[in-house]
Amino acid sequence: MQILPTQNSLGISTYQSVEDNNDNMVVDISSDDENNPNLFTKPPALLNTDMVSCYANSIVQSFLCLPEFRFSISKRNTALNSILNDIMLTKINSTLKVRQLVSGRNGENFAVNQQMDAQSFCQSLIRRLDADDFSIFIKVNGHELLNCQNCNINMNENEQIIYTHFLYFPENCGNLIDFNSMLMLKDSDRLCLYCNNNLKTRSVVICHKYLVVCLQRIGPQGNKINTKFYNFASESVILDEQIFRVKSVVKHHGNTIGSGHYTSIVNYNDQWWKCDDNRITRMSGFDNTLEDVYLLLLEKC
Ligand SMILES: [Zn+2]
């Protein structure tokens, strides 16, 4: 007779083994898999009892789909990693503590009882992980390409670290994503050395492995751009002449980015899952009708 343990009993037994075997509470997730095969077979369910946590849940669930991320949090013993580890081991199922720790660094207060922009939370979380000396594989180098349309010359500005790469909607872009058409040239405040013409700029991304892309859905008047996209393949996102595959999609449903609801679709253990807070549903394949896509977590091929 086969006895299937409940999620609760798994959680308790894991907690005890952590207490007994490891003084500093760092758990090796990679080796836990064998002992508790049911524990990590799907993304963690995260409660949204305060009705505002969905923006943070969708980001945390997206990051936890990355094997390197799960491995790194198990190896580091900081307050933030400890909480993320507890979420991974389903000892806690709320992101409230993560939100509290991420708050305050850059003036954003994610601890308030108010729905926030998932993109801002994502940036702050990566910055905070960076401050904890986390092995960042999501951080990307970017530099600005400055272009003078008079002289037809391009110049590179100094390299900088960027966390989220913004893509802007071209006018009349229709419902097909052409990612390269979203790398628009923007007016710069700098002038050309040769002709004093206003330079145009766009950021160029050098990504090691993972890249967070934000489809900029906040319009000039603060309105949400509701362009719907259909039919893009999860394994062939071409951006800046580099090929990426989709690891996770954060969707926003609603009329303003700070209200409505956030969900995510994550590729976890080679399966596609829909994460709607604590409702985790296995999908038969990649949902290519990503009408409400807001953030994409991409892996470089
Ligand atoms: Zn010029």
mmCIF file of C-alpha atoms and ligand atoms in Angstrom:
data_model
loop_
_atom_site.group_PDB
_atom_site.id
_atom_site.type_symbol
_atom_site.label_atom_id
_atom_site.label_comp_id
_atom_site.label_asym_id
_atom_site.label_seq_id
_atom_site.Cartn_x
_atom_site.Cartn_y
_atom_site.Cartn_z
ATOM 1 C CA MET A 1 0.000 0.000 0.000
ATOM 2 C CA GLN A 2 1.309 3.415 -0.921
ATOM 3 C CA ILE A 3 0.897 6.233 1.564
ATOM 4 C CA LEU A 4 0.968 9.682 0.112
ATOM 5 C CA PRO A 5 1.959 12.285 2.689
ATOM 6 C CA THR A 6 -0.028 15.486 2.835
ATOM 7 C CA GLN A 7 1.655 18.762 2.064
ATOM 8 C CA ASN A 8 1.394 19.685 5.724
ATOM 9 C CA SER A 9 3.204 16.622 7.030
ATOM 10 C CA LEU A 10 5.924 17.133 4.415
ATOM 11 C CA GLY A 11 6.385 20.696 5.585
ATOM 12 C CA ILE A 12 6.697 19.649 9.234
ATOM 13 C CA SER A 13 9.155 16.846 8.568
ATOM 14 C CA THR A 14 11.312 19.146 6.441
ATOM 15 C CA TYR A 15 11.301 21.772 9.146
ATOM 16 C CA GLN A 16 12.441 19.251 11.748
ATOM 17 C CA SER A 17 15.249 17.893 9.614
ATOM 18 C CA VAL A 18 16.470 21.445 9.053
ATOM 19 C CA GLU A 19 16.527 22.119 12.821
ATOM 20 C CA ASP A 20 18.313 18.860 13.585
ATOM 21 C CA ASN A 21 20.924 18.778 10.889
ATOM 22 C CA ASN A 22 21.799 22.316 10.139
ATOM 23 C CA ASP A 23 22.620 24.977 12.682
ATOM 24 C CA ASN A 24 22.568 27.916 10.315
ATOM 25 C CA MET A 25 19.283 26.954 8.673
ATOM 26 C CA VAL A 26 20.719 26.751 5.174
ATOM 27 C CA VAL A 27 19.056 23.931 3.337
ATOM 28 C CA ASP A 28 20.406 22.228 0.284
ATOM 29 C CA ILE A 29 17.360 22.174 -1.928
ATOM 30 C CA SER A 30 19.034 20.251 -4.705
ATOM 31 C CA SER A 31 19.501 17.182 -2.515
ATOM 32 C CA ASP A 32 16.089 17.486 -0.858
ATOM 33 C CA ASP A 33 14.401 16.546 -4.070
ATOM 34 C CA GLU A 34 14.958 12.839 -3.660
ATOM 35 C CA ASN A 35 13.732 12.650 -0.086
ATOM 36 C CA ASN A 36 10.622 14.702 -0.729
ATOM 37 C CA PRO A 37 9.663 14.222 -4.350
ATOM 38 C CA ASN A 38 6.305 15.893 -3.820
ATOM 39 C CA LEU A 39 7.752 19.031 -2.335
ATOM 40 C CA PHE A 40 9.186 20.713 -5.397
ATOM 41 C CA THR A 41 7.175 19.253 -8.203
ATOM 42 C CA LYS A 42 5.234 22.460 -8.672
ATOM 43 C CA PRO A 43 5.626 26.169 -7.999
ATOM 44 C CA PRO A 44 4.805 27.320 -4.456
ATOM 45 C CA ALA A 45 1.248 28.367 -3.696
ATOM 46 C CA LEU A 46 1.276 31.835 -2.118
ATOM 47 C CA LEU A 47 -1.713 33.239 -0.285
ATOM 48 C CA ASN A 48 -3.146 36.617 -1.098
ATOM 49 C CA THR A 49 -5.209 37.075 2.048
ATOM 50 C CA ASP A 50 -4.494 40.815 2.209
ATOM 51 C CA MET A 51 -5.865 41.142 -1.351
ATOM 52 C CA VAL A 52 -2.821 43.141 -2.492
ATOM 53 C CA SER A 53 0.023 40.586 -2.573
ATOM 54 C CA CYS A 54 -0.574 39.251 -6.074
ATOM 55 C CA TYR A 55 1.992 41.648 -7.599
ATOM 56 C CA ALA A 56 4.703 40.213 -5.325
ATOM 57 C CA ASN A 57 3.478 36.613 -5.519
ATOM 58 C CA SER A 58 3.702 36.591 -9.314
ATOM 59 C CA ILE A 59 7.333 37.818 -9.201
ATOM 60 C CA VAL A 60 8.464 35.454 -6.436
ATOM 61 C CA GLN A 61 6.811 32.513 -8.185
ATOM 62 C CA SER A 62 8.532 33.512 -11.447
ATOM 63 C CA PHE A 63 11.981 33.701 -9.851
ATOM 64 C CA LEU A 64 11.503 30.413 -8.030
ATOM 65 C CA CYS A 65 11.008 28.675 -11.363
ATOM 66 C CA LEU A 66 14.718 29.281 -12.084
ATOM 67 C CA PRO A 67 16.931 26.446 -10.826
ATOM 68 C CA GLU A 68 19.871 28.790 -10.164
ATOM 69 C CA PHE A 69 17.661 30.975 -8.017
ATOM 70 C CA ARG A 70 16.446 28.055 -5.908
ATOM 71 C CA PHE A 71 20.019 26.833 -5.558
ATOM 72 C CA SER A 72 21.342 30.259 -4.554
ATOM 73 C CA ILE A 73 18.767 30.952 -1.857
ATOM 74 C CA SER A 74 19.537 27.579 -0.315
ATOM 75 C CA LYS A 75 23.224 28.466 -0.116
ATOM 76 C CA ARG A 76 23.019 31.906 1.449
ATOM 77 C CA ASN A 77 22.014 32.820 4.930
ATOM 78 C CA THR A 78 20.567 36.306 4.911
ATOM 79 C CA ALA A 79 17.168 37.437 6.144
ATOM 80 C CA LEU A 80 15.781 37.679 2.619
ATOM 81 C CA ASN A 81 17.150 34.334 1.472
ATOM 82 C CA SER A 82 15.879 32.686 4.622
ATOM 83 C CA ILE A 83 12.348 33.910 3.894
ATOM 84 C CA LEU A 84 12.562 32.899 0.239
ATOM 85 C CA ASN A 85 13.815 29.516 1.368
ATOM 86 C CA ASP A 86 10.856 29.168 3.744
ATOM 87 C CA ILE A 87 8.535 30.001 0.856
ATOM 88 C CA MET A 88 10.254 27.386 -1.275
ATOM 89 C CA LEU A 89 9.911 24.772 1.452
ATOM 90 C CA THR A 90 6.266 25.852 1.946
ATOM 91 C CA LYS A 91 6.915 26.705 5.581
ATOM 92 C CA ILE A 92 5.298 30.059 4.906
ATOM 93 C CA ASN A 93 3.000 30.865 2.033
ATOM 94 C CA SER A 94 2.888 34.627 2.173
ATOM 95 C CA THR A 95 5.153 37.175 0.499
ATOM 96 C CA LEU A 96 4.412 39.810 3.140
ATOM 97 C CA LYS A 97 7.825 39.312 4.781
ATOM 98 C CA VAL A 98 9.630 39.569 1.453
ATOM 99 C CA ARG A 99 7.741 42.778 0.744
ATOM 100 C CA GLN A 100 8.723 44.213 4.122
ATOM 101 C CA LEU A 101 12.409 43.483 3.534
ATOM 102 C CA VAL A 102 12.429 44.856 0.009
ATOM 103 C CA SER A 103 10.710 48.088 1.094
ATOM 104 C CA GLY A 104 12.484 51.301 1.865
ATOM 105 C CA ARG A 105 15.622 50.879 -0.188
ATOM 106 C CA ASN A 106 14.586 53.078 -3.053
ATOM 107 C CA GLY A 107 11.664 54.934 -1.570
ATOM 108 C CA GLU A 108 9.135 52.283 -2.473
ATOM 109 C CA ASN A 109 7.000 50.946 0.319
ATOM 110 C CA PHE A 110 5.852 47.467 -0.563
ATOM 111 C CA ALA A 111 4.803 46.820 3.029
ATOM 112 C CA VAL A 112 1.753 49.065 2.747
ATOM 113 C CA ASN A 113 -1.621 47.472 2.271
ATOM 114 C CA GLN A 114 -1.912 48.649 -1.293
ATOM 115 C CA GLN A 115 -1.338 46.987 -4.622
ATOM 116 C CA MET A 116 1.882 48.069 -6.296
ATOM 117 C CA ASP A 117 3.545 47.798 -9.691
ATOM 118 C CA ALA A 118 5.019 44.293 -10.105
ATOM 119 C CA GLN A 119 7.832 45.752 -12.215
ATOM 120 C CA SER A 120 8.950 48.097 -9.393
ATOM 121 C CA PHE A 121 8.827 45.226 -6.945
ATOM 122 C CA CYS A 122 10.872 43.072 -9.315
ATOM 123 C CA GLN A 123 13.550 45.781 -9.609
ATOM 124 C CA SER A 124 13.707 46.282 -5.841
ATOM 125 C CA LEU A 125 13.899 42.554 -5.173
ATOM 126 C CA ILE A 126 16.831 42.123 -7.566
ATOM 127 C CA ARG A 127 18.583 45.186 -6.097
ATOM 128 C CA ARG A 128 18.119 43.808 -2.609
ATOM 129 C CA LEU A 129 19.438 40.389 -3.636
ATOM 130 C CA ASP A 130 22.381 42.203 -5.183
ATOM 131 C CA ALA A 131 23.058 43.995 -1.868
ATOM 132 C CA ASP A 132 23.048 40.578 -0.179
ATOM 133 C CA ASP A 133 25.881 39.568 -2.516
ATOM 134 C CA PHE A 134 23.581 37.162 -4.272
ATOM 135 C CA SER A 135 24.983 35.491 -7.344
ATOM 136 C CA ILE A 136 23.000 37.590 -9.713
ATOM 137 C CA PHE A 137 22.268 36.077 -13.058
ATOM 138 C CA ILE A 138 19.352 38.383 -13.790
ATOM 139 C CA LYS A 139 21.440 41.539 -13.606
ATOM 140 C CA VAL A 140 22.414 42.629 -17.080
ATOM 141 C CA ASN A 141 24.902 45.105 -18.433
ATOM 142 C CA GLY A 142 23.441 47.729 -20.633
ATOM 143 C CA HIS A 143 24.883 50.646 -22.449
ATOM 144 C CA GLU A 144 23.286 53.472 -24.259
ATOM 145 C CA LEU A 145 23.676 53.744 -27.952
ATOM 146 C CA LEU A 146 23.623 57.420 -28.912
ATOM 147 C CA ASN A 147 22.796 58.206 -32.480
ATOM 148 C CA CYS A 148 23.049 61.432 -34.421
ATOM 149 C CA GLN A 149 20.687 61.336 -37.327
ATOM 150 C CA ASN A 150 22.353 64.340 -38.943
ATOM 151 C CA CYS A 151 25.842 62.897 -38.996
ATOM 152 C CA ASN A 152 24.645 59.294 -39.091
ATOM 153 C CA ILE A 153 27.090 58.256 -36.364
ATOM 154 C CA ASN A 154 26.629 56.068 -33.318
ATOM 155 C CA MET A 155 28.399 56.485 -29.991
ATOM 156 C CA ASN A 156 28.404 54.278 -26.925
ATOM 157 C CA GLU A 157 27.844 55.686 -23.466
ATOM 158 C CA ASN A 158 29.397 54.136 -20.369
ATOM 159 C CA GLU A 159 28.220 50.716 -19.352
ATOM 160 C CA GLN A 160 25.685 50.537 -16.593
ATOM 161 C CA ILE A 161 23.812 47.823 -14.777
ATOM 162 C CA ILE A 162 20.133 47.575 -15.545
ATOM 163 C CA TYR A 163 17.647 45.218 -13.968
ATOM 164 C CA THR A 164 14.591 45.444 -16.154
ATOM 165 C CA HIS A 165 14.759 46.120 -19.838
ATOM 166 C CA PHE A 166 11.871 48.296 -20.976
ATOM 167 C CA LEU A 167 10.260 47.818 -24.335
ATOM 168 C CA TYR A 168 8.029 50.578 -25.621
ATOM 169 C CA PHE A 169 5.005 50.032 -27.816
ATOM 170 C CA PRO A 170 5.389 51.454 -31.289
ATOM 171 C CA GLU A 171 2.329 53.171 -32.668
ATOM 172 C CA ASN A 172 -0.102 50.898 -34.471
ATOM 173 C CA CYS A 173 1.875 47.807 -33.586
ATOM 174 C CA GLY A 174 -1.123 45.513 -33.989
ATOM 175 C CA ASN A 175 -1.422 42.309 -32.059
ATOM 176 C CA LEU A 176 1.806 40.622 -33.109
ATOM 177 C CA ILE A 177 4.834 41.083 -30.914
ATOM 178 C CA ASP A 178 7.815 42.258 -32.881
ATOM 179 C CA PHE A 179 10.215 42.737 -30.028
ATOM 180 C CA ASN A 180 12.851 44.479 -32.098
ATOM 181 C CA SER A 181 10.360 47.102 -33.228
ATOM 182 C CA MET A 182 9.864 47.923 -29.556
ATOM 183 C CA LEU A 183 13.502 48.922 -29.110
ATOM 184 C CA MET A 184 12.679 52.463 -30.081
ATOM 185 C CA LEU A 185 15.025 55.387 -30.321
ATOM 186 C CA LYS A 186 14.193 58.055 -27.795
ATOM 187 C CA ASP A 187 15.240 61.698 -27.625
ATOM 188 C CA SER A 188 18.274 62.227 -25.458
ATOM 189 C CA ASP A 189 19.168 65.425 -23.613
ATOM 190 C CA ARG A 190 22.684 65.245 -25.060
ATOM 191 C CA LEU A 191 23.903 67.041 -28.168
ATOM 192 C CA CYS A 192 26.091 65.827 -30.968
ATOM 193 C CA LEU A 193 29.713 67.014 -30.635
ATOM 194 C CA TYR A 194 29.916 67.682 -34.352
ATOM 195 C CA CYS A 195 26.663 69.367 -35.310
ATOM 196 C CA ASN A 196 24.902 70.157 -31.988
ATOM 197 C CA ASN A 197 21.893 68.131 -33.110
ATOM 198 C CA ASN A 198 19.860 66.382 -30.400
ATOM 199 C CA LEU A 199 21.010 62.799 -30.053
ATOM 200 C CA LYS A 200 18.686 59.805 -29.991
ATOM 201 C CA THR A 201 19.292 57.014 -27.536
ATOM 202 C CA ARG A 202 18.385 53.419 -26.923
ATOM 203 C CA SER A 203 19.734 50.887 -24.469
ATOM 204 C CA VAL A 204 21.629 47.851 -25.683
ATOM 205 C CA VAL A 205 21.564 44.812 -23.472
ATOM 206 C CA ILE A 206 24.352 42.382 -22.725
ATOM 207 C CA CYS A 207 22.741 39.563 -20.807
ATOM 208 C CA HIS A 208 24.516 36.579 -19.274
ATOM 209 C CA LYS A 209 21.615 34.215 -18.898
ATOM 210 C CA TYR A 210 18.317 35.717 -17.778
ATOM 211 C CA LEU A 211 16.684 38.969 -18.696
ATOM 212 C CA VAL A 212 13.554 40.622 -17.336
ATOM 213 C CA VAL A 213 11.715 42.497 -20.034
ATOM 214 C CA CYS A 214 8.910 44.922 -19.247
ATOM 215 C CA LEU A 215 6.407 45.765 -21.948
ATOM 216 C CA GLN A 216 5.834 49.359 -20.952
ATOM 217 C CA ARG A 217 2.086 49.494 -20.467
ATOM 218 C CA ILE A 218 1.885 52.806 -18.667
ATOM 219 C CA GLY A 219 0.947 55.444 -21.228
ATOM 220 C CA PRO A 220 1.900 59.140 -21.208
ATOM 221 C CA GLN A 221 -1.183 60.111 -19.173
ATOM 222 C CA GLY A 222 -0.723 57.279 -16.673
ATOM 223 C CA ASN A 223 -3.312 55.227 -18.541
ATOM 224 C CA LYS A 224 -2.719 51.537 -19.187
ATOM 225 C CA ILE A 225 -1.867 50.525 -22.741
ATOM 226 C CA ASN A 226 -4.110 47.514 -23.278
ATOM 227 C CA THR A 227 -2.630 46.194 -26.524
ATOM 228 C CA LYS A 228 -3.278 42.474 -26.680
ATOM 229 C CA PHE A 229 -0.772 40.102 -28.199
ATOM 230 C CA TYR A 230 -1.327 36.694 -29.712
ATOM 231 C CA ASN A 231 0.719 33.889 -31.142
ATOM 232 C CA PHE A 232 4.278 34.152 -30.102
ATOM 233 C CA ALA A 233 6.401 31.089 -29.546
ATOM 234 C CA SER A 234 7.916 30.572 -26.113
ATOM 235 C CA GLU A 235 11.273 29.528 -27.528
ATOM 236 C CA SER A 236 12.012 32.157 -30.105
ATOM 237 C CA VAL A 237 11.898 35.638 -28.707
ATOM 238 C CA ILE A 238 14.428 37.583 -30.722
ATOM 239 C CA LEU A 239 15.678 40.739 -29.103
ATOM 240 C CA ASP A 240 18.727 42.705 -30.160
ATOM 241 C CA GLU A 241 19.700 39.851 -32.501
ATOM 242 C CA GLN A 242 19.800 37.416 -29.570
ATOM 243 C CA ILE A 243 17.438 34.455 -29.232
ATOM 244 C CA PHE A 244 15.679 33.886 -25.929
ATOM 245 C CA ARG A 245 13.164 31.403 -24.587
ATOM 246 C CA VAL A 246 10.375 32.382 -22.233
ATOM 247 C CA LYS A 247 10.758 31.105 -18.673
ATOM 248 C CA SER A 248 7.950 33.032 -17.093
ATOM 249 C CA VAL A 249 5.276 35.554 -17.975
ATOM 250 C CA VAL A 250 3.760 37.967 -15.474
ATOM 251 C CA LYS A 251 0.332 39.102 -16.579
ATOM 252 C CA HIS A 252 -1.596 42.137 -15.445
ATOM 253 C CA HIS A 253 -5.358 42.120 -15.632
ATOM 254 C CA GLY A 254 -7.083 45.458 -15.085
ATOM 255 C CA ASN A 255 -7.185 49.111 -15.997
ATOM 256 C CA THR A 256 -4.274 50.566 -14.056
ATOM 257 C CA ILE A 257 -0.962 48.904 -13.226
ATOM 258 C CA GLY A 258 -1.463 49.598 -9.502
ATOM 259 C CA SER A 259 -4.893 47.961 -9.348
ATOM 260 C CA GLY A 260 -6.541 44.900 -10.872
ATOM 261 C CA HIS A 261 -4.824 41.541 -10.535
ATOM 262 C CA TYR A 262 -1.487 39.881 -11.316
ATOM 263 C CA THR A 263 -0.932 36.247 -12.271
ATOM 264 C CA SER A 264 1.992 34.410 -13.809
ATOM 265 C CA ILE A 265 2.714 31.510 -16.113
ATOM 266 C CA VAL A 266 5.961 29.767 -15.238
ATOM 267 C CA ASN A 267 8.039 27.002 -16.723
ATOM 268 C CA TYR A 268 8.909 24.872 -13.744
ATOM 269 C CA ASN A 269 10.649 21.510 -14.117
ATOM 270 C CA ASP A 270 9.915 21.553 -17.859
ATOM 271 C CA GLN A 271 6.175 21.979 -17.285
ATOM 272 C CA TRP A 272 4.042 25.058 -17.774
ATOM 273 C CA TRP A 273 2.085 26.177 -14.727
ATOM 274 C CA LYS A 274 -0.409 28.914 -14.115
ATOM 275 C CA CYS A 275 0.169 30.656 -10.774
ATOM 276 C CA ASP A 276 -2.793 32.634 -9.517
ATOM 277 C CA ASP A 277 -1.660 33.269 -5.916
ATOM 278 C CA ASN A 278 -2.300 29.982 -4.134
ATOM 279 C CA ARG A 279 -4.098 28.410 -7.097
ATOM 280 C CA ILE A 280 -1.463 26.486 -9.053
ATOM 281 C CA THR A 281 -2.687 24.803 -12.224
ATOM 282 C CA ARG A 282 -0.699 22.596 -14.535
ATOM 283 C CA MET A 283 -1.103 23.561 -18.192
ATOM 284 C CA SER A 284 -0.922 21.239 -21.168
ATOM 285 C CA GLY A 285 1.544 23.564 -22.914
ATOM 286 C CA PHE A 286 2.640 27.151 -23.345
ATOM 287 C CA ASP A 287 -0.265 29.559 -23.591
ATOM 288 C CA ASN A 288 0.621 31.625 -26.633
ATOM 289 C CA THR A 289 -2.425 33.888 -26.316
ATOM 290 C CA LEU A 290 -0.692 36.114 -23.830
ATOM 291 C CA GLU A 291 -3.242 38.874 -23.934
ATOM 292 C CA ASP A 292 -2.208 40.497 -20.694
ATOM 293 C CA VAL A 293 1.556 39.980 -20.774
ATOM 294 C CA TYR A 294 3.376 42.669 -18.766
ATOM 295 C CA LEU A 295 6.738 41.184 -17.781
ATOM 296 C CA LEU A 296 8.717 38.423 -19.464
ATOM 297 C CA LEU A 297 11.490 36.492 -17.802
ATOM 298 C CA LEU A 298 13.668 35.318 -20.679
ATOM 299 C CA GLU A 299 16.533 32.851 -20.866
ATOM 300 C CA LYS A 300 19.235 33.371 -23.444
ATOM 301 C CA CYS A 301 19.523 30.403 -25.809
HETATM 302 ZN ZN ZN B 1 25.733 65.232 -35.540
#
